[in-house]
mmCIF file of C-alpha atoms and ligand atoms in Angstrom:
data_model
loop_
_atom_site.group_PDB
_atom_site.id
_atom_site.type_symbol
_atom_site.label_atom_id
_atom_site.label_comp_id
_atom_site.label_asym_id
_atom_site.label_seq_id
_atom_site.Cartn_x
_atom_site.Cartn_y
_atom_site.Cartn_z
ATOM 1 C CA UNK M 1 0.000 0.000 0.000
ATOM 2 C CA UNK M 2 0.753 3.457 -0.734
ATOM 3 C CA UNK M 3 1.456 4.600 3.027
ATOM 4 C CA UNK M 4 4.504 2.151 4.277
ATOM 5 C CA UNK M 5 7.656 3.268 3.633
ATOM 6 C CA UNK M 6 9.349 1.760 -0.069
ATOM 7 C CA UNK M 7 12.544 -0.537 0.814
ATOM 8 C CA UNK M 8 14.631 -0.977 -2.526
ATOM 9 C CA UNK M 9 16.210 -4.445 -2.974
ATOM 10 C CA UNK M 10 18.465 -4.971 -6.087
ATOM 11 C CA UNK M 11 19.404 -8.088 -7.250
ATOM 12 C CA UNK M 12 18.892 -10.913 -4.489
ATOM 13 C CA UNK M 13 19.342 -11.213 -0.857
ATOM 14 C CA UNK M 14 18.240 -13.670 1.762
ATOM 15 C CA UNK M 15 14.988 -14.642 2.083
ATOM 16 C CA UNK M 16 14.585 -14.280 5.534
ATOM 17 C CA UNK M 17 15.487 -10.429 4.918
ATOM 18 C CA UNK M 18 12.345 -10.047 2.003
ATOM 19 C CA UNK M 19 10.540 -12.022 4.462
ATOM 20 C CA UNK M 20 10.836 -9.819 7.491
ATOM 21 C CA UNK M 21 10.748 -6.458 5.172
ATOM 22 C CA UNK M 22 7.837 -7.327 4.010
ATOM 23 C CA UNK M 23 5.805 -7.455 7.114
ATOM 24 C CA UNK M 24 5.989 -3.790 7.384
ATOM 25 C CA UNK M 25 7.988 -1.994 4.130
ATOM 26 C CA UNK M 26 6.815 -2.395 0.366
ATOM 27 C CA UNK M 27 9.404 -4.029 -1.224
ATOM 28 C CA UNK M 28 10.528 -2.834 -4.446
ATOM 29 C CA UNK M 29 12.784 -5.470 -6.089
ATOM 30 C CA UNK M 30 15.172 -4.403 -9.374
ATOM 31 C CA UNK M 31 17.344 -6.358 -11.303
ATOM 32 C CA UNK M 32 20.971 -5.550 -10.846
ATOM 33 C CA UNK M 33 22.127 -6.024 -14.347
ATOM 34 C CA UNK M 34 22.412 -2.997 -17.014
ATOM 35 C CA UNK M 35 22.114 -0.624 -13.799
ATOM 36 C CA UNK M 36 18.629 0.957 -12.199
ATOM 37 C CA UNK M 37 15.624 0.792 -14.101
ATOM 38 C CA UNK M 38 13.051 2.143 -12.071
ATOM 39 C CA UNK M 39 10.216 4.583 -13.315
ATOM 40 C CA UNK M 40 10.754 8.329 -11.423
ATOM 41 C CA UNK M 41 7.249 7.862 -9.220
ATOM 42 C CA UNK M 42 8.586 4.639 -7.894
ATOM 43 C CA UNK M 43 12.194 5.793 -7.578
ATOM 44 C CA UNK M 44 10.745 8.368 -5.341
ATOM 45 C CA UNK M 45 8.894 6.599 -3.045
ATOM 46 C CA UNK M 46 12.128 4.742 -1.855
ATOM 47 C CA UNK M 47 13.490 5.320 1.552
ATOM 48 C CA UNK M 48 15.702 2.257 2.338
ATOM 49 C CA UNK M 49 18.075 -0.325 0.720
ATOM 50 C CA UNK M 50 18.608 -3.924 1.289
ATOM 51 C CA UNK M 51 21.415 -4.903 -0.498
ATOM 52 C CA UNK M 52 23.728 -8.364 -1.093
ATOM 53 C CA UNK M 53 26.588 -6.900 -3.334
ATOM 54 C CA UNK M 54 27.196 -3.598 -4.808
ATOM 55 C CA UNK M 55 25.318 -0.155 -4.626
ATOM 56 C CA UNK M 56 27.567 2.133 -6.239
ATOM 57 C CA UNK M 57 26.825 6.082 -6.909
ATOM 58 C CA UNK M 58 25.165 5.888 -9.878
ATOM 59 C CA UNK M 59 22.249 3.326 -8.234
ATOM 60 C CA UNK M 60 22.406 6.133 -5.283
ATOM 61 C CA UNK M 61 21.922 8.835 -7.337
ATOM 62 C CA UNK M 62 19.123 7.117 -9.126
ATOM 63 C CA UNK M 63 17.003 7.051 -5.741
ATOM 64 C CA UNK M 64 16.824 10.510 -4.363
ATOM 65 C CA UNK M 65 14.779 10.124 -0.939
ATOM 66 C CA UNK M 66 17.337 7.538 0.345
ATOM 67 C CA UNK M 67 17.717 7.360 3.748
ATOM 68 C CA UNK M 68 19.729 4.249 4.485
ATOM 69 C CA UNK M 69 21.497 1.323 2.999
ATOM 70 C CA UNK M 70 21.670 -1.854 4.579
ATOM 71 C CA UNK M 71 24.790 -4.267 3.305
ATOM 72 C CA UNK M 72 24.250 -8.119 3.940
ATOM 73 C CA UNK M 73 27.795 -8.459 5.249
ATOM 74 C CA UNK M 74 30.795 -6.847 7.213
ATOM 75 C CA UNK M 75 32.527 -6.091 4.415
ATOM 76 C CA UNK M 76 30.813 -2.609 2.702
ATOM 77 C CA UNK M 77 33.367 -2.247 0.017
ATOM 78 C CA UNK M 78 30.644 -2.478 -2.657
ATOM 79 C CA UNK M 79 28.815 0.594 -1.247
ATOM 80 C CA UNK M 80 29.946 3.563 -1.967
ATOM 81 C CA UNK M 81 30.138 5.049 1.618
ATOM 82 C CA UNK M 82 31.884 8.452 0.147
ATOM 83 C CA UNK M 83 29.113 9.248 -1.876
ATOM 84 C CA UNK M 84 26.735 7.833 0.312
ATOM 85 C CA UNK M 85 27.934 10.535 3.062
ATOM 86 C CA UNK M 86 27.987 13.056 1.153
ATOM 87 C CA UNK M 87 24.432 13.216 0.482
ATOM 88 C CA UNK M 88 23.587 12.552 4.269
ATOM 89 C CA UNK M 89 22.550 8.791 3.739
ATOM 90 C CA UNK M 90 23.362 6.457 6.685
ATOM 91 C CA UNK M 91 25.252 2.709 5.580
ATOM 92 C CA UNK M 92 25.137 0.387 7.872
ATOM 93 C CA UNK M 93 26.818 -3.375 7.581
ATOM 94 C CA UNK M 94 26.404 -6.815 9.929
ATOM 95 C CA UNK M 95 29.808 -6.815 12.146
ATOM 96 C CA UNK M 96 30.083 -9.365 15.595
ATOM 97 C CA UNK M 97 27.176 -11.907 14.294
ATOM 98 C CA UNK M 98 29.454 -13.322 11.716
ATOM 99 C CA UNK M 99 32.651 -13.218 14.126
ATOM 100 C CA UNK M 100 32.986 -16.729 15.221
ATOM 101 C CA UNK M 101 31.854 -18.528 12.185
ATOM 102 C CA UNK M 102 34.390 -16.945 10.054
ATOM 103 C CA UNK M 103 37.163 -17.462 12.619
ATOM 104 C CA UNK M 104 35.878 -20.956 12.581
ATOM 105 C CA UNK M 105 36.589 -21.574 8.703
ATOM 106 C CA UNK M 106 39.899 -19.450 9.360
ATOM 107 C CA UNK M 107 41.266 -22.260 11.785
ATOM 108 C CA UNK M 108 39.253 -25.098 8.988
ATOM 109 C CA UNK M 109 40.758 -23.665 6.124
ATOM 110 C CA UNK M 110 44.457 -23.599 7.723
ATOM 111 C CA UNK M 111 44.652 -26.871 8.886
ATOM 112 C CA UNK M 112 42.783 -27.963 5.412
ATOM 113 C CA UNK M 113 45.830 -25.969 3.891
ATOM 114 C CA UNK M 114 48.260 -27.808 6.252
ATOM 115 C CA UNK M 115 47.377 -31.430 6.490
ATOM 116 C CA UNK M 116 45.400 -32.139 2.660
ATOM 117 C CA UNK M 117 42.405 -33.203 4.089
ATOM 118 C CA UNK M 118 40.240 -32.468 1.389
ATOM 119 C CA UNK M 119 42.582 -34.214 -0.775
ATOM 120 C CA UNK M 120 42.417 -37.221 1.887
ATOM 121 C CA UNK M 121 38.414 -37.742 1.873
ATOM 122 C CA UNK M 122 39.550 -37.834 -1.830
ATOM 123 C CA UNK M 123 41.612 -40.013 -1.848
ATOM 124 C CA UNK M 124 38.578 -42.394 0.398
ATOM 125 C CA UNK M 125 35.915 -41.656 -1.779
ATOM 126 C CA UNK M 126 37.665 -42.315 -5.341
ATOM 127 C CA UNK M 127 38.835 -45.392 -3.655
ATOM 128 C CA UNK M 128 42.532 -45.206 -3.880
ATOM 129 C CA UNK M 129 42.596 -46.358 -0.402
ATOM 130 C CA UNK M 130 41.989 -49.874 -1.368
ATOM 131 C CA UNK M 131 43.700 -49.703 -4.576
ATOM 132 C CA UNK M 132 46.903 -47.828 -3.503
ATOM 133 C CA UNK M 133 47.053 -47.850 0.110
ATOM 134 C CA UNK M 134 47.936 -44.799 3.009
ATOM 135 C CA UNK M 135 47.562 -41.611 1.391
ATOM 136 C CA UNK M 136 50.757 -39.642 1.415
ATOM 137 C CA UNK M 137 51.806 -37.751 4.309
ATOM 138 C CA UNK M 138 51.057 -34.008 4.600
ATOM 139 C CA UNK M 139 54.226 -32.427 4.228
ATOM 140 C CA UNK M 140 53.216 -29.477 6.563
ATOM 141 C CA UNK M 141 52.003 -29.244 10.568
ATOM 142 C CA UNK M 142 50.230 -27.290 12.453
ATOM 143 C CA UNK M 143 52.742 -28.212 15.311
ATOM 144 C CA UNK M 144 55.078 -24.893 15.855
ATOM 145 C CA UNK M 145 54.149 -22.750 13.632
ATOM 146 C CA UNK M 146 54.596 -19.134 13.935
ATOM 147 C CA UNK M 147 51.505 -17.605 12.628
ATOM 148 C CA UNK M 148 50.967 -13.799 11.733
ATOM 149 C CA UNK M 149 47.299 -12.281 11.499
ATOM 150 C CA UNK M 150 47.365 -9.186 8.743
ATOM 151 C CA UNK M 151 44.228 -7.378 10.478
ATOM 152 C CA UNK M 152 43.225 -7.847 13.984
ATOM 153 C CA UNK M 153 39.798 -6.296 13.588
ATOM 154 C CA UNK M 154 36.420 -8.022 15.419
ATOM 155 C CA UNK M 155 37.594 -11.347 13.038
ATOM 156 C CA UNK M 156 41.044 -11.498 13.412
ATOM 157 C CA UNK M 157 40.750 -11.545 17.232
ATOM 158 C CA UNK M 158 38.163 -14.159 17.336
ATOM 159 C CA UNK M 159 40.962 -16.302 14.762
ATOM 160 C CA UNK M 160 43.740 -15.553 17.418
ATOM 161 C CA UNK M 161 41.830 -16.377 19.982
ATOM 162 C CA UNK M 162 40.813 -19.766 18.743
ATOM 163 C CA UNK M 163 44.866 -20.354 17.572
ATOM 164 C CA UNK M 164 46.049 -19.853 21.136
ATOM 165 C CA UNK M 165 45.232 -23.974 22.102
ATOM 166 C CA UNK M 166 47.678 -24.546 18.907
ATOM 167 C CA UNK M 167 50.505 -23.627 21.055
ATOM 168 C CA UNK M 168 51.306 -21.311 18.125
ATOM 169 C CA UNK M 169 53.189 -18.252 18.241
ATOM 170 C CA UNK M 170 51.203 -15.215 17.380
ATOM 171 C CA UNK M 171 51.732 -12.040 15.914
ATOM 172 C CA UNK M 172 49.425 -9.232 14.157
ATOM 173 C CA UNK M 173 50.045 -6.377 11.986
ATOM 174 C CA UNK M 174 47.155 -3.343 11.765
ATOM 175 C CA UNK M 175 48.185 -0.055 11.494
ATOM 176 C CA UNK M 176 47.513 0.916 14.941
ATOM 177 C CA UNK M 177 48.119 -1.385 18.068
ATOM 178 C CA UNK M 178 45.501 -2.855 19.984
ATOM 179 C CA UNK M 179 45.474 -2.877 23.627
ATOM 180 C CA UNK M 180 47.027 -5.362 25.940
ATOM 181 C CA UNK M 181 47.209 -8.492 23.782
ATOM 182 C CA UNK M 182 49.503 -11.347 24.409
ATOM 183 C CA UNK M 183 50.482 -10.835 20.602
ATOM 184 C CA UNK M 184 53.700 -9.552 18.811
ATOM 185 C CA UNK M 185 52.651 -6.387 16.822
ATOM 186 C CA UNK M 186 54.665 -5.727 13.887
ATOM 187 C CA UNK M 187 54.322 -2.404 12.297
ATOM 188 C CA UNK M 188 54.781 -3.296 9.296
ATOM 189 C CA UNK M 189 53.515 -6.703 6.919
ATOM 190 C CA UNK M 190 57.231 -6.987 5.977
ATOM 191 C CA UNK M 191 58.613 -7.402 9.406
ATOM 192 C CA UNK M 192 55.686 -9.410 10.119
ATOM 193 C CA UNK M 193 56.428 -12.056 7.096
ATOM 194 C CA UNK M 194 59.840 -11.575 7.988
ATOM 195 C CA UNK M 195 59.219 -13.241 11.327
ATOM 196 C CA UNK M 196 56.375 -15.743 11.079
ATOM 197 C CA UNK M 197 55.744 -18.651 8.661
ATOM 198 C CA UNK M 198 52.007 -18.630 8.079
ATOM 199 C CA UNK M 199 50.383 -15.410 7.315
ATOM 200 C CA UNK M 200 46.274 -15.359 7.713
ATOM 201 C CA UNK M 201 44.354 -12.144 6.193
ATOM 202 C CA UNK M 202 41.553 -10.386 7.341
ATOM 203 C CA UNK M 203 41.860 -6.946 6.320
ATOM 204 C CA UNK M 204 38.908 -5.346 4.747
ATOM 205 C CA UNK M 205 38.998 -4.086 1.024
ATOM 206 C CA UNK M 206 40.353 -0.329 0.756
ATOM 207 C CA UNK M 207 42.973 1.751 -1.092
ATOM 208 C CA UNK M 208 45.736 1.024 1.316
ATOM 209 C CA UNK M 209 44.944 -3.216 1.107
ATOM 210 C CA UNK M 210 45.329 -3.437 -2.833
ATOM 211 C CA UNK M 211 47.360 -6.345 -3.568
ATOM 212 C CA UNK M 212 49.566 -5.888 -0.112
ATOM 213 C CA UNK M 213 50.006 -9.864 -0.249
ATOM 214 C CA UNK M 214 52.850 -9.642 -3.075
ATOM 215 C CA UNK M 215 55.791 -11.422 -4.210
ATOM 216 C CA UNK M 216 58.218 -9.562 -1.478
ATOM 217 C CA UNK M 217 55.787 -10.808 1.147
ATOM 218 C CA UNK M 218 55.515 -14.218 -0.038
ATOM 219 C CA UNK M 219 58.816 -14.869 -0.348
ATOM 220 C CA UNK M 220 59.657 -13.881 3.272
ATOM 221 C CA UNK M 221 56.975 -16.712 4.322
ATOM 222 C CA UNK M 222 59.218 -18.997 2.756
ATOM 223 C CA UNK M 223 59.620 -22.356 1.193
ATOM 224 C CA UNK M 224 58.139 -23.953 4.515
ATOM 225 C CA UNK M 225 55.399 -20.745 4.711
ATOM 226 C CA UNK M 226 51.498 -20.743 4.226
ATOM 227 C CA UNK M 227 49.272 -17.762 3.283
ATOM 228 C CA UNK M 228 45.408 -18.161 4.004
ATOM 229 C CA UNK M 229 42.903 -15.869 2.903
ATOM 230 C CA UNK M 230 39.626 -15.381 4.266
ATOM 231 C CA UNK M 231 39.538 -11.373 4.158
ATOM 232 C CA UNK M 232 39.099 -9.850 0.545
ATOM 233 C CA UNK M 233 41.114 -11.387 -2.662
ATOM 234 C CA UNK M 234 41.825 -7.448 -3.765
ATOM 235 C CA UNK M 235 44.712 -8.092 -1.330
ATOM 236 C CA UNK M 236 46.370 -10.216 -2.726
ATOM 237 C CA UNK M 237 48.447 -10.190 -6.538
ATOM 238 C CA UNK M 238 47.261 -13.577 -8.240
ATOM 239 C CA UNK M 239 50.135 -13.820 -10.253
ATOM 240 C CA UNK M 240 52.805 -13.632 -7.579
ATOM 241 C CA UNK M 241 50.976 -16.010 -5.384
ATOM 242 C CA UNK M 242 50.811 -19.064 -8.349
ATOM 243 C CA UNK M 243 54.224 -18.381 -9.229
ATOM 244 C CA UNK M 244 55.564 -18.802 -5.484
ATOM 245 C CA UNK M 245 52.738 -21.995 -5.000
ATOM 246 C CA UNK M 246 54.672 -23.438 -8.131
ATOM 247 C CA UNK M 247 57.983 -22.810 -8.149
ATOM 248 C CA UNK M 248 58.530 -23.470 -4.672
ATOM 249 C CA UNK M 249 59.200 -19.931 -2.991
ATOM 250 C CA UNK M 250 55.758 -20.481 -1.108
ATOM 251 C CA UNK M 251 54.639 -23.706 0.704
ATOM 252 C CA UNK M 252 50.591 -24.074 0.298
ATOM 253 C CA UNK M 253 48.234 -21.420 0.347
ATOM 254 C CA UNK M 254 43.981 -21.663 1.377
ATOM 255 C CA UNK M 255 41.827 -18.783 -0.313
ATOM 256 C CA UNK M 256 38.192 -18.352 0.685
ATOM 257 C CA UNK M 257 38.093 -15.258 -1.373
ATOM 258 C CA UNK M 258 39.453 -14.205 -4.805
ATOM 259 C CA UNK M 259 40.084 -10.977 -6.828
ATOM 260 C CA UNK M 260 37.112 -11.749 -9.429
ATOM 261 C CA UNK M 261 34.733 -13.848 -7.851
ATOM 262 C CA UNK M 262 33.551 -16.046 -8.871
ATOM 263 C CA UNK M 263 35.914 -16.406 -11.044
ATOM 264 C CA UNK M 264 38.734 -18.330 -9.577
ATOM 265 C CA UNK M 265 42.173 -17.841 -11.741
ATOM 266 C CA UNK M 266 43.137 -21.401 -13.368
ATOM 267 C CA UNK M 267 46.401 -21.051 -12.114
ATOM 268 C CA UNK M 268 45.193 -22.230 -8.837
ATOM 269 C CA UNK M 269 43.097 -24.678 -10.014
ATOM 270 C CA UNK M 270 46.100 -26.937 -11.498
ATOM 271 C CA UNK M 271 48.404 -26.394 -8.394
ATOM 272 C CA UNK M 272 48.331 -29.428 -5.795
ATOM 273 C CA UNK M 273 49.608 -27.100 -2.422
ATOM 274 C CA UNK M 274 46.312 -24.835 -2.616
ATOM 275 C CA UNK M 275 42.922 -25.361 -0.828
ATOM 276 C CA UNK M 276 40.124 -23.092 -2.228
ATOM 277 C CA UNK M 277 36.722 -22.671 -1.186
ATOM 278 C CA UNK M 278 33.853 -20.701 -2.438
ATOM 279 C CA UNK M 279 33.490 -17.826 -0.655
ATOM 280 C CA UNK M 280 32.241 -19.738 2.325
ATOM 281 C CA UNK M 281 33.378 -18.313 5.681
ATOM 282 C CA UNK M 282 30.102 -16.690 7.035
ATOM 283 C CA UNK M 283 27.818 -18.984 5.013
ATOM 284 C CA UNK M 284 25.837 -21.287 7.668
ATOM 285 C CA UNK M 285 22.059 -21.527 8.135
ATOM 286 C CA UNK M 286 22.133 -20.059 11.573
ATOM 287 C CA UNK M 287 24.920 -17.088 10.651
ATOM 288 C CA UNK M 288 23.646 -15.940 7.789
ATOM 289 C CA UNK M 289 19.745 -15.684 9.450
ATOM 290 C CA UNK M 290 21.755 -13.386 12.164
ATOM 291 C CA UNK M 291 23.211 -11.326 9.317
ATOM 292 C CA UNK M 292 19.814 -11.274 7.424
ATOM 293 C CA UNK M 293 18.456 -10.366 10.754
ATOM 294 C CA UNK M 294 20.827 -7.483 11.085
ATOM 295 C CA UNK M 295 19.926 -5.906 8.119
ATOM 296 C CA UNK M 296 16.697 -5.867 8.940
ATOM 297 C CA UNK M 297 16.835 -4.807 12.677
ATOM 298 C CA UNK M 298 18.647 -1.479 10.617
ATOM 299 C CA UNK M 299 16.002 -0.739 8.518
ATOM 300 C CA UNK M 300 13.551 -1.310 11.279
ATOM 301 C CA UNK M 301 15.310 1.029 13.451
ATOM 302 C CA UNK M 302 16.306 3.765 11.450
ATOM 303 C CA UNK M 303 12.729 4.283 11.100
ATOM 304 C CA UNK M 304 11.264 3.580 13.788
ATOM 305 C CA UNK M 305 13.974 4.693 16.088
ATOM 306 C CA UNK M 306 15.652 7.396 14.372
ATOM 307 C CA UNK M 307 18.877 5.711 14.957
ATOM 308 C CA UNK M 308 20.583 2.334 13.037
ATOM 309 C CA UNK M 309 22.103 -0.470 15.196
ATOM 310 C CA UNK M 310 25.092 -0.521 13.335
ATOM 311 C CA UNK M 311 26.160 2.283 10.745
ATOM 312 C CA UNK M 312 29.982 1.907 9.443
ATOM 313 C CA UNK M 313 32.012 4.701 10.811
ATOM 314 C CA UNK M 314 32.130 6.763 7.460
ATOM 315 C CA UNK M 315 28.884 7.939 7.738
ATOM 316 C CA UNK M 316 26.842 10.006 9.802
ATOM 317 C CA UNK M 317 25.357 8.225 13.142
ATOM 318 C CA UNK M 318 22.998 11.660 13.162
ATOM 319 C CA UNK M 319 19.747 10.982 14.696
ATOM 320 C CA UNK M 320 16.867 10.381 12.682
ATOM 321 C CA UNK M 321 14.627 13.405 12.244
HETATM 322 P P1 NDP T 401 37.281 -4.801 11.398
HETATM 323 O O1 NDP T 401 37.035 -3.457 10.837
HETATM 324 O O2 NDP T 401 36.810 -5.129 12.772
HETATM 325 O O3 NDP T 401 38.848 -5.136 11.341
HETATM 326 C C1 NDP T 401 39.672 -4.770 10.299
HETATM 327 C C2 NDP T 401 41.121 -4.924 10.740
HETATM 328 O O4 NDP T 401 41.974 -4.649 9.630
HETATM 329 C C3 NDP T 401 41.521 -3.961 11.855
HETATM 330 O O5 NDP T 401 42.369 -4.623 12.757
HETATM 331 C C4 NDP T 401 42.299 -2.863 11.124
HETATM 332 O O6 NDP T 401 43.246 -2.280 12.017
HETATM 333 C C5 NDP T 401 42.956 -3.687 10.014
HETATM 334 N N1 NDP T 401 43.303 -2.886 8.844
HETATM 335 C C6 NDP T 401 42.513 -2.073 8.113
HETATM 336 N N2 NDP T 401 43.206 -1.499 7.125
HETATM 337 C C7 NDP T 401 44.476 -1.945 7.243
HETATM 338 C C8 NDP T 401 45.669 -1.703 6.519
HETATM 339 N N3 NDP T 401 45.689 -0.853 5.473
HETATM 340 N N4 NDP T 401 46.796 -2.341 6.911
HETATM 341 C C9 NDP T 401 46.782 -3.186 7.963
HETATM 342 N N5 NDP T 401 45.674 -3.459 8.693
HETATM 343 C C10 NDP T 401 44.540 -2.840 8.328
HETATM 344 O O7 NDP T 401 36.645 -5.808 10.334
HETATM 345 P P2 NDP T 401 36.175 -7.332 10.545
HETATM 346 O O8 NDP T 401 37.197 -8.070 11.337
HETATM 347 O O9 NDP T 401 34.772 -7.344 11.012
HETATM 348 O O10 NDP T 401 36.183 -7.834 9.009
HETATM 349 C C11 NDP T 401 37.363 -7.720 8.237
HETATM 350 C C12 NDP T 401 37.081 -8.009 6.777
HETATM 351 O O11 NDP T 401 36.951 -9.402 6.578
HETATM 352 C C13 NDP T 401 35.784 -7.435 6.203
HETATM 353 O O12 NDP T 401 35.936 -6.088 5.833
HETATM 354 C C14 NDP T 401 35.535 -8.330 5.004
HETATM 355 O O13 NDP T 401 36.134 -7.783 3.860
HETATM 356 C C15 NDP T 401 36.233 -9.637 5.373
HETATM 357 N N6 NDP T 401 35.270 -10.716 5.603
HETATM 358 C C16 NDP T 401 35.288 -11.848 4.808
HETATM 359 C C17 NDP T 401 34.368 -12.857 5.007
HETATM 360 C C18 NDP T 401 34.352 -14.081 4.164
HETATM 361 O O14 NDP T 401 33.274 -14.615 3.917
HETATM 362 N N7 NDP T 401 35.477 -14.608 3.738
HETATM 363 C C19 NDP T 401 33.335 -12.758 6.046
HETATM 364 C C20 NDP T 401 33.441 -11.574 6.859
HETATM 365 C C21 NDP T 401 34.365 -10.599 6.622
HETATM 366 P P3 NDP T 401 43.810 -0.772 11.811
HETATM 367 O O15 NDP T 401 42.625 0.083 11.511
HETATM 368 O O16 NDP T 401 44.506 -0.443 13.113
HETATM 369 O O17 NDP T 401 44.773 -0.851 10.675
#
C-alpha cells in the first residue's frame, strides 16, 4: 500500500530479509544487471536499501529520498560510503554476528591448507585407499608454527583467539596497536612475514589493502610458509601467489576469497599445495539468518527509532529526524 515506507532491494538477498521487510515496508525489487531501471514515481517513493553486493553512486543517485542502505555483510566495500555521506545517507553493515563462524573456517581452512584433508576424503571416496594404500603424508604441521594475522579487527581476534590452544606463536600487523594483547605487533607486513611462517588475512577491502600480499611478502613466508585468505582477494596479486605456490618460494596457500569472484584464476586450479573454497566463511544456516536479521533490525530502526544499530564509521550516526 501506498502509506509504508518503499525498501529498494536490487538483485537478491536472503529470504529471511524479504521475508521480514515485508511485514511492514513495500518491497521494491530491481534487477541488478544494465544498472537501475526504475520509473521516477517509484524511484521516489524509496526510503531504504537492502542490499547483497554492490550499490555504487550511480544506483544512489538514481534514488533521491534515500535514507539508508543496509549491506548483507561486514565487508561494505561495494557501497559507496563516500558518496553515500555526502548526500547525508546512513550505511550500515552486519559486524560481531558473523565473528565466530568466520574465525571458525579461518582455523578449517588452515589446517585444510596444512594437512590435505580435502585431498584425503579424496583419496577415500575415489577409492585409492583400497587400490593404492595410506595416502601420502602431509608435508606441513600445524605443530610450531609461527603464525601472523594481517588485520586484527572483530575477526582477526576471534581467529587468534581460537589459535592460542595450537601452542602457536602469534603475531598481528594493523596499522595501529591494539590494547594489551599477548600478541607480537609488527608495524609493518614486511617485518611481520619476515618473522612468522604462516600469514592469515583479514583486512577489509580499501585503497591502502590493494594487492599488499605480493611477491616480497611471499617470499619472506618462505619455502616452509602458508598464506590463508579469508579477508578480501583485492589483497592479494594472483600472479605472484601461483608463481611462489609453483615454483617453490611459497609452501601451500587456502583462499576463501578471490580478486574476481567467482571467477577463480586457473592457475590455482592446477596447483596441488592450494585449498580453495567458495566464498564460504560466514555462510551457515544459523549465521547468515543473524546477518539477514541485522539488516533488517537497521532498517527497522532507522525508522522507527531514528537511529541504526550498526552504521559503518564513514557515515553520519545523526539521529533520525
Ligand atoms: P574490522 O574493521 O573489525 O577489522 C579490520 C582490521 O583490519 C583492523 O584490525 C584494522 O586495524 C585492520 N586494517 C585495516 N586497514 C588496514 C591496513 N591498510 N593495513 C593493515 N591493517 C589494516 O573488520 P572485521 O574483522 O569485522 O572484518 C574484516 C574483513 O573481513 C571485512 O571487511 C571483510 O572484507 C572480510 N570478511 C570476509 C568474510 C568471508 O566470507 N570470507 C566474512 C566476513 C568478513 P587498523 O585500523 O589499526 O589498521
Amino acid at each position: 500500500s501506498d502509506n509504508r515506507i518503499a525498501v529498494l532491494v536490487p538483485g537478491k538477498i536472503h529470504p529471511r530479509v524479504l521475508e521480514r521487510l515485508g511485514k511492514q515496508f513495500d518491497i521494491v525489487s530491481v534487477e541488478r544487471d544494465g544498472g537501475p531501471k526504475v520509473d521516477a514515481e517509484t524511484a521516489a517513493r524509496i526510503r531504504g536499501v537492502a542490499v547483497s553486493g554492490g550499490f555504487g553512486a550511480s544506483w544512489i543517485d538514481a534514488f533521491p529520498n534515500i535514507e539508508v542502505i543496509a549491506n548483507f555483510g561486514v565487508g561494505y566495500d561495494g557501497i559507496d560510503v563516500k558518496h553515500a555521506a555526502s548526500k547525508g545517507i546512513v550505511v550500515t553493515n552486519t559486524p560481531d554476528v558473523l565473528n565466530d563462524e568466520v574465525a571458525d573456517t579461518a582455523i578449517a581452512l588452515l589446517l585444510n591448507t596444512l594437512r590435505q584433508f580435502p585431498k584425503a576424503e579424496s583419496w577415500l571416496r575415489e577409492g585409492r585407499w583400497v587400490k593404492e594404500g595410506a595416502f601420502p603424508l602431509s608435508p606441513f604441521s600445524m605443530k610450531g608454527r609461527r603464525i601472523g594475522i594481517n588485520g586484527l579487527g572483530r575477526i582477526g581476534l576471534e581467529i587468534a583467539r581460537r589459535l592460542e590452544p595450537f601452542k602457536v606463536k602469534i603475531g598481528y600487523h594493523t596499522r595501529s596497536p591494539r590494547d594489551s594483547l599477548p600478541y607480537d605487533y609488527y608495524p609493518t607486513l614486511k617485518e611481520m612475514a619476515q618473522s612468522v611462517d604462516t600469514l592469515i588475512s583479514i583486512v577489509p577491502k580499501t585503497p591502502e589493502t590493494h594487492k599488499v600480499i605480493n611477491a616480497d611478502i611471499l617470499s619472506a613466508l618462505g619455502p616452509q610458509g602458508v598464506f590463508i585468505n579469508v579477508g578480501r582477494g583485492w589483497s592479494v596479486d594472483d600472479d605472484a601467489l601461483i608463481a611462489a605456490l609453483g615454483n617453490g618460494t611459497l609452501g601451500a596457500a587456502g583462499l576463501d576469497v578471490f580478486y574476481d569472484e567467482p571467477n577463480v584464476p586457473a592457475g590455482y586450479l592446477s596447483l596441488p599445495n592450494v585449498s580453495l573454497l567458495p566464498h564460504v566463511a560466514s555462510a551457515s544456516v544459523p549465521t547468515r539468518d543473524a546477518m539477514a536479521d541485522l539488516v533488517v533490525d537497521n532498517i527497522i530502526e532507522w525508522f522507527v527509532k531514528g537511529r541504526p544499530v550498526t552504521p559503518v564509521p564513514e557515515t553520519p550516526v545523526k539521529l533520525r529526524g
